[in-house]
Amino acid sequence: MPITLVNPSRLPEIDAYRQVSVATGSKLVFVAGQVAWDADGVTVGEGDLAAQVEQCYLNVATALAEVGASFDDVAKLNVHVVDWTPDKMPLLMEGITRAATKLGVTPTPPATLLGVAALDVPEHLVEIEATAVID
């Protein structure tokens, strides 16, 4: 596997992600921000942050699989959440957990969570982009 995830001993350990990833593969994979669309472009979970997070992770996994990658190859995630406040963290984690269960993975690469004013359409609450490394 080209990705090694690390929690440095002098930084806090975060359950949801690791602080550092070391990539040793030879190809970079950049996945565009994925929103909560199904294969037909219909928004999944309108008004439901957990459902939208789940669908975004499933869409990232689908995009990765298309090029022979998986969450094991992800070096970095960026998560954009509309009108983010810390009280939304349980819903974010619920969506991640549901997607991880469906995918049979533990997606813990380094991640950045950004609060944004809006996304592409009003019904989208979250967008997730990924960078992966494969051999």
Steps between C-alpha positions, in 0.01 A plus 500: 500500500643839408350686801616480862290689754672641808404677823815676625553444871522874570168587332150418625356169386173557313265202461355617167830536315879474521716812508745392226507276196814384323453415133742276314301420183572632155163636380294777654121478485297816552128446559282804438279609786219247530153608608198294599385408150399151400601358161211689336599838646220501756589639844496235774392602851379852438520683835677202667870564562580141607336354188683747277837429663438128449418551131804723448730231644332234285550723193867553587538120528332455161732754337806336658392151391467617140878557489600197708526679835319481834486690828820314596673713235365837616770737622273799577134596523345847493148526639291811434184539711241773452447719808732282712467515877659256747158363601483338152797272577283203615310509167825519305641204692175304459518540123866396492427196716208390283708530182796323661275212604356467148847516345671280760772761559624737767558827312750684722737692271595855599199723448415867498149610597392836360180689565365666187212736427358294214574227246395451136127466570301593811407141592864386530628520858844341457766441235800269541811491283784248519861463397629144469827337402524170315785294354 
